[in-house]
Coordinates of C-alpha atoms in Angstrom, one line a residue:
M115 CA -18.9 -16.5 7.2
I116 CA -19.9 -12.8 7.6
I117 CA -20.7 -11.9 11.2
D118 CA -23.8 -9.7 11.3
D119 CA -24.2 -9.4 15.0
L120 CA -20.8 -8.3 16.6
D121 CA -20.4 -8.7 20.3
D122 CA -18.0 -6.5 22.4
A123 CA -15.4 -9.3 22.5
V124 CA -15.1 -9.4 18.7
L125 CA -15.1 -5.7 18.4
D126 CA -12.3 -5.4 20.9
E127 CA -10.3 -8.1 19.0
V128 CA -10.6 -6.5 15.5
L129 CA -10.3 -2.9 16.6
F130 CA -8.2 -2.7 19.7
D131 CA -6.3 -6.0 20.1
S132 CA -5.2 -6.5 16.5
L133 CA -2.8 -4.5 14.3
N134 CA -4.9 -2.2 12.1
L135 CA -3.3 1.0 10.8
A136 CA -6.7 2.0 9.3
F137 CA -8.2 2.3 12.8
P138 CA -8.1 6.0 13.6
L139 CA -6.4 5.6 17.0
W140 CA -3.5 3.9 15.1
T141 CA -3.7 6.0 12.0
R142 CA -2.9 9.2 14.0
K143 CA 0.3 7.6 15.1
W144 CA 1.3 6.9 11.5
L145 CA 0.3 10.4 10.4
A146 CA 2.5 11.9 13.2
L147 CA 5.5 10.4 11.5
L148 CA 4.9 12.2 8.3
E149 CA 6.0 15.6 7.0
T150 CA 4.6 17.6 4.1
D151 CA 6.6 17.7 0.9
A152 CA 5.7 20.5 -1.6
D153 CA 6.5 18.3 -4.6
V154 CA 5.5 14.8 -3.5
G155 CA 2.9 15.5 -0.9
I156 CA 4.5 13.6 2.0
R157 CA 7.7 12.1 3.3
I158 CA 8.5 10.3 6.4
K159 CA 10.5 12.2 9.1
K160 CA 14.1 11.4 8.4
D161 CA 16.3 8.9 10.3
L162 CA 13.6 7.5 12.5
K163 CA 14.3 4.5 14.7
L164 CA 11.2 3.5 16.6
G165 CA 10.4 0.5 18.8
R166 CA 7.2 -1.4 18.7
E167 CA 5.5 0.8 21.3
V168 CA 4.7 3.5 18.7
L169 CA 3.0 1.6 15.8
G170 CA 2.9 -2.0 17.1
F171 CA 5.9 -2.9 15.1
S172 CA 9.5 -1.5 14.9
F173 CA 9.9 1.1 12.3
S174 CA 12.7 3.2 10.8
S175 CA 13.3 5.7 8.0
N176 CA 16.4 6.7 6.1
R177 CA 18.1 10.0 5.3
F178 CA 15.7 10.6 2.3
G179 CA 12.5 10.3 4.4
L180 CA 11.9 6.9 2.7
R181 CA 12.1 3.3 3.8
G182 CA 14.3 0.4 3.0
P183 CA 17.4 0.3 0.8
C184 CA 18.6 3.8 0.0
D185 CA 21.5 3.8 -2.4
P186 CA 20.6 6.4 -5.1
T187 CA 23.7 5.4 -7.2
S188 CA 22.4 1.8 -7.5
S189 CA 21.1 0.5 -10.8
T190 CA 18.1 -1.1 -9.1
A191 CA 15.0 0.9 -8.1
V192 CA 11.8 -0.1 -6.4
F193 CA 8.4 1.6 -6.9
G194 CA 5.0 1.0 -5.3
T195 CA 2.7 2.0 -2.5
S196 CA 2.9 0.9 1.1
Y197 CA 3.6 -2.7 0.3
A198 CA 6.8 -1.6 -1.5
M199 CA 7.6 0.8 1.3
G200 CA 7.4 -1.9 3.9
F201 CA 4.8 -1.7 6.6
S202 CA 3.1 -3.6 9.5
V203 CA 6.0 -5.9 10.4
D204 CA 9.1 -5.3 12.5
D205 CA 12.3 -4.0 10.9
G206 CA 14.2 -7.1 9.8
D207 CA 11.0 -8.8 8.5
N208 CA 10.2 -6.5 5.6
W209 CA 10.4 -8.0 2.1
Y210 CA 13.6 -6.1 1.3
D211 CA 15.5 -7.0 4.5
G212 CA 18.4 -9.2 3.6
L213 CA 18.1 -8.5 -0.2
F214 CA 20.1 -6.3 -2.6
R215 CA 23.7 -7.1 -1.7
D216 CA 24.6 -4.8 -4.6
G217 CA 22.4 -2.0 -3.4
A218 CA 19.0 -0.6 -4.4
M219 CA 16.9 2.5 -3.9
N220 CA 13.4 2.1 -2.6
Y221 CA 11.0 4.8 -3.7
G222 CA 7.9 3.0 -2.3
M223 CA 5.5 5.4 -0.6
P224 CA 1.7 5.7 -0.4
V225 CA 1.5 8.3 -3.2
G226 CA 0.7 8.3 -6.9
L227 CA 2.6 7.5 -10.1
R228 CA 3.5 11.1 -10.8
E229 CA 5.0 11.3 -7.3
F230 CA 7.3 8.3 -8.1
E231 CA 8.6 10.1 -11.1
I232 CA 9.4 13.2 -9.0
L233 CA 11.1 11.1 -6.3
F234 CA 13.2 9.3 -8.9
D235 CA 14.2 12.5 -10.7
R236 CA 15.1 14.0 -7.3
H237 CA 17.3 11.2 -6.0
H238 CA 18.5 8.9 -8.8
A239 CA 22.2 9.2 -9.5
G240 CA 23.1 5.9 -11.1
T241 CA 22.5 3.8 -14.2
C242 CA 19.1 2.2 -14.9
G243 CA 19.4 -1.5 -14.7
T244 CA 16.3 -3.1 -13.0
A245 CA 13.1 -1.5 -11.9
I246 CA 10.8 -3.4 -9.6
F247 CA 7.2 -2.3 -9.5
F248 CA 4.7 -3.5 -7.0
Y249 CA 1.2 -3.3 -8.5
H250 CA -1.5 -3.0 -5.9
P251 CA -5.0 -1.8 -6.9
N252 CA -4.8 1.1 -4.4
I253 CA -2.4 2.8 -6.8
W254 CA -5.4 4.2 -8.7
S255 CA -7.0 5.9 -5.8
H256 CA -3.6 7.4 -4.9
V257 CA -3.2 8.6 -8.5
S258 CA -6.5 10.4 -8.4
S259 CA -6.3 11.8 -4.8
Y260 CA -2.8 13.2 -5.4
A261 CA -3.7 14.6 -8.8
R262 CA -6.5 16.5 -7.0
W263 CA -4.2 17.6 -4.2
R264 CA -2.0 19.2 -6.8
L265 CA -4.8 21.4 -8.0
G266 CA -5.8 22.7 -4.5
G267 CA -2.9 24.8 -3.4
K268 CA -2.9 23.2 0.1
T269 CA -0.6 20.9 2.0
T270 CA -1.6 17.2 2.0
F271 CA -2.6 17.5 5.7
E272 CA -5.0 20.3 4.8
H273 CA -6.3 18.8 1.6
F274 CA -6.9 15.3 3.0
R275 CA -8.0 16.7 6.4
W276 CA -5.6 14.5 8.2
D277 CA -6.0 14.9 12.0
T278 CA -3.4 13.7 14.5
S279 CA -5.4 14.9 17.5
L280 CA -6.6 12.3 20.1
Q281 CA -10.1 13.9 20.1
G282 CA -10.4 13.6 16.3
A283 CA -9.2 10.0 16.4
L284 CA -11.7 9.1 19.1
E285 CA -14.5 10.6 17.2
K286 CA -13.6 8.6 14.0
S287 CA -13.0 5.5 16.0
L288 CA -16.5 5.7 17.4
Q289 CA -17.9 6.1 13.9
M290 CA -16.0 3.0 12.9
V291 CA -17.5 1.0 15.8
K292 CA -21.0 2.2 14.7
T293 CA -20.2 1.1 11.1
L294 CA -19.3 -2.4 12.2
R295 CA -22.3 -2.6 14.4
G296 CA -24.5 -1.6 11.5
T297 CA -25.6 1.7 12.9
G298 CA -23.4 4.0 10.8
A299 CA -22.6 4.7 7.2
G300 CA -19.8 2.6 5.8
R301 CA -18.9 -0.8 4.3
S302 CA -16.3 -2.6 6.4
L303 CA -17.4 -5.9 8.0
V304 CA -16.0 -8.8 10.0
A305 CA -15.9 -12.4 8.7
E306 CA -14.8 -15.6 10.4
I307 CA -12.4 -17.4 8.1
L308 CA -9.9 -20.2 9.0
G309 CA -10.8 -19.9 12.6
R310 CA -10.0 -16.2 12.8
H311 CA -11.8 -12.9 12.6
W312 CA -10.9 -10.8 9.5
L313 CA -11.8 -7.1 9.0
L314 CA -12.7 -6.7 5.3
N315 CA -14.0 -3.9 3.1
P316 CA -15.9 -4.9 -0.1
A317 CA -15.4 -1.4 -1.5
Y318 CA -11.6 -1.4 -1.0
A319 CA -9.4 0.2 -3.6
K320 CA -12.0 0.3 -6.4
F321 CA -10.9 1.0 -10.0
D322 CA -12.9 3.9 -11.5
L323 CA -11.8 4.3 -15.1
D324 CA -14.9 6.4 -16.0
G325 CA -14.3 8.9 -13.2
G326 CA -10.5 8.9 -13.2
R327 CA -9.5 8.2 -16.8
A328 CA -7.6 11.5 -17.3
E329 CA -5.8 11.2 -14.0
Y330 CA -5.0 7.5 -14.7
E331 CA -3.6 8.3 -18.1
A332 CA -1.4 11.1 -16.8
G333 CA -0.1 8.8 -14.1
V334 CA 0.6 6.1 -16.5
D335 CA 2.6 8.5 -18.7
A336 CA 4.6 9.6 -15.7
L337 CA 5.4 6.0 -14.8
L338 CA 6.4 5.1 -18.3
R339 CA 8.8 8.1 -18.4
V340 CA 10.6 6.3 -15.6
L341 CA 10.3 2.6 -16.4
T342 CA 11.3 3.0 -20.1
R343 CA 14.7 4.1 -18.9
F344 CA 15.5 0.7 -17.4
D345 CA 17.0 -2.3 -19.1
R346 CA 14.6 -4.6 -17.3
V347 CA 11.4 -4.2 -15.4
L348 CA 9.8 -6.7 -12.9
V349 CA 6.1 -6.2 -12.1
F350 CA 4.5 -8.0 -9.3
R351 CA 0.8 -8.0 -8.9
I352 CA -0.3 -8.0 -5.2
P353 CA -3.7 -9.6 -4.6
T354 CA -5.7 -7.8 -1.9
K355 CA -6.9 -9.5 1.3
E356 CA -10.5 -9.0 0.1
E357 CA -9.7 -10.8 -3.2
L358 CA -8.1 -13.7 -1.4
A359 CA -11.1 -14.0 0.9
V360 CA -13.5 -14.8 -2.0
P361 CA -12.9 -18.6 -2.0
H362 CA -13.8 -18.6 1.7
L363 CA -17.0 -16.5 1.5
D364 CA -20.4 -16.7 -0.2
H365 CA -20.7 -12.9 -0.5
A366 CA -21.4 -11.4 -3.9
P367 CA -19.8 -7.9 -3.1
F368 CA -16.4 -9.5 -2.6
A369 CA -16.6 -11.5 -5.9
A370 CA -17.6 -8.2 -7.6
L371 CA -14.6 -6.4 -6.0
R372 CA -12.2 -9.2 -7.2
E373 CA -13.5 -8.6 -10.8
D374 CA -13.0 -4.9 -10.3
H375 CA -9.4 -5.4 -9.2
L376 CA -8.8 -7.6 -12.2
R377 CA -10.1 -4.9 -14.5
G378 CA -7.6 -2.5 -13.0
W379 CA -4.8 -5.0 -13.5
A380 CA -5.8 -5.6 -17.1
Y381 CA -5.8 -1.8 -17.7
F382 CA -2.3 -1.6 -16.2
K383 CA -0.9 -4.4 -18.3
A384 CA -2.4 -2.8 -21.5
A385 CA -1.3 0.7 -20.6
V386 CA 2.1 0.0 -19.1
V387 CA 3.4 -3.5 -19.4
A388 CA 2.6 -3.8 -23.1
R389 CA 4.7 -0.6 -23.8
L390 CA 7.9 -1.9 -22.0
K391 CA 10.6 -3.7 -24.1
T392 CA 11.7 -6.1 -21.4
C393 CA 9.3 -6.8 -18.6
V394 CA 8.8 -9.9 -16.4
V395 CA 5.3 -10.1 -14.9
H396 CA 4.2 -12.1 -11.8
E397 CA 0.5 -12.5 -11.7
G398 CA 0.2 -12.8 -7.9
E399 CA -0.2 -16.5 -7.8
G400 CA 1.0 -18.2 -4.5
F401 CA -0.2 -15.5 -2.2
T402 CA -3.0 -16.5 0.2
L403 CA -5.1 -14.9 2.9
A404 CA -2.8 -16.3 5.5
D405 CA -0.1 -13.9 4.2
H406 CA -1.9 -10.9 5.5
H407 CA -2.7 -9.5 8.9
P408 CA -6.4 -10.3 9.8
C409 CA -7.3 -6.7 10.5
D410 CA -4.7 -4.7 8.6
T411 CA -4.4 -4.5 4.8
H412 CA -0.8 -5.4 4.7
W413 CA 1.3 -8.5 4.5
N414 CA 2.4 -10.2 7.7
R415 CA 5.8 -11.7 8.2
A416 CA 4.9 -14.7 6.0
G417 CA 3.7 -12.5 3.1
N418 CA 6.9 -10.5 3.3
A419 CA 9.0 -13.6 3.2
K420 CA 7.1 -14.9 0.2
M421 CA 7.8 -11.7 -1.7
R422 CA 11.5 -11.9 -0.7
D423 CA 11.7 -15.4 -2.1
L424 CA 10.1 -14.3 -5.4
L425 CA 12.9 -11.7 -5.8
I426 CA 15.6 -14.2 -4.8
E427 CA 14.3 -16.3 -7.8
Q428 CA 15.0 -13.2 -10.0
G429 CA 18.6 -13.1 -8.9
F430 CA 18.6 -10.7 -6.0

């Protein structure tokens, strides 16, 4: 059920009391952990070891400014956006924790496909055995936004107008409150599902082939230059929280968004998967809304555990 008239208690719950890295007061804390990178756009500050007081979950980075397993001589490599990177759960609960006894290198970051190629060429120092790719529909918006960043001659912070100031975060937070109350421009809304309040966006991570075709094709070419070097590729489709909410809501925009996400997935399979010699595809079955944080876009502990089990089934 969509909640049209939000009271203060619900607003406090979804914006202030729940984990939500898209809420500007939390986003600024994440942005403060990033550095600019002339080739890739961003990297995490190296060798961080943070407690839960910073982001709401413990968080660390490695010597490469990345997250998770970091053996560049390994024959196993991981690619994907923030789901692959590992986010929104404590260290020890990320999908990769406890896996990869023989080592791996995680290139997961919220960047585009061309940036994965650059990271791989920068760090890889081993053979190419297995590549793991996390397909999430936000990859297309990252492809487009980072392609446009490359043309601008600015840092990512300048190009995307990322602001880590408290004043800027407060102003954006107030706008988000107005949006949810229906007095500002925007699309996010709150729904009551399974006895909980969920923050959802029926315009999240849309696939825009008409507007981004050239950027998508260039990104696909970059990804293929990497994946075709591997003996085996595993591709996991990650359903969005909005897609998984569809069975629980009678709301046409979410049904339309699910179809949009499936079009993007079909494009990826035709453009990438079909051109790989040995590729195992997981279509995303088995994931549910309960595998996500109610007000953040990412997996909770249960979702990460489910992903870990899928990889154990593949021999890791």
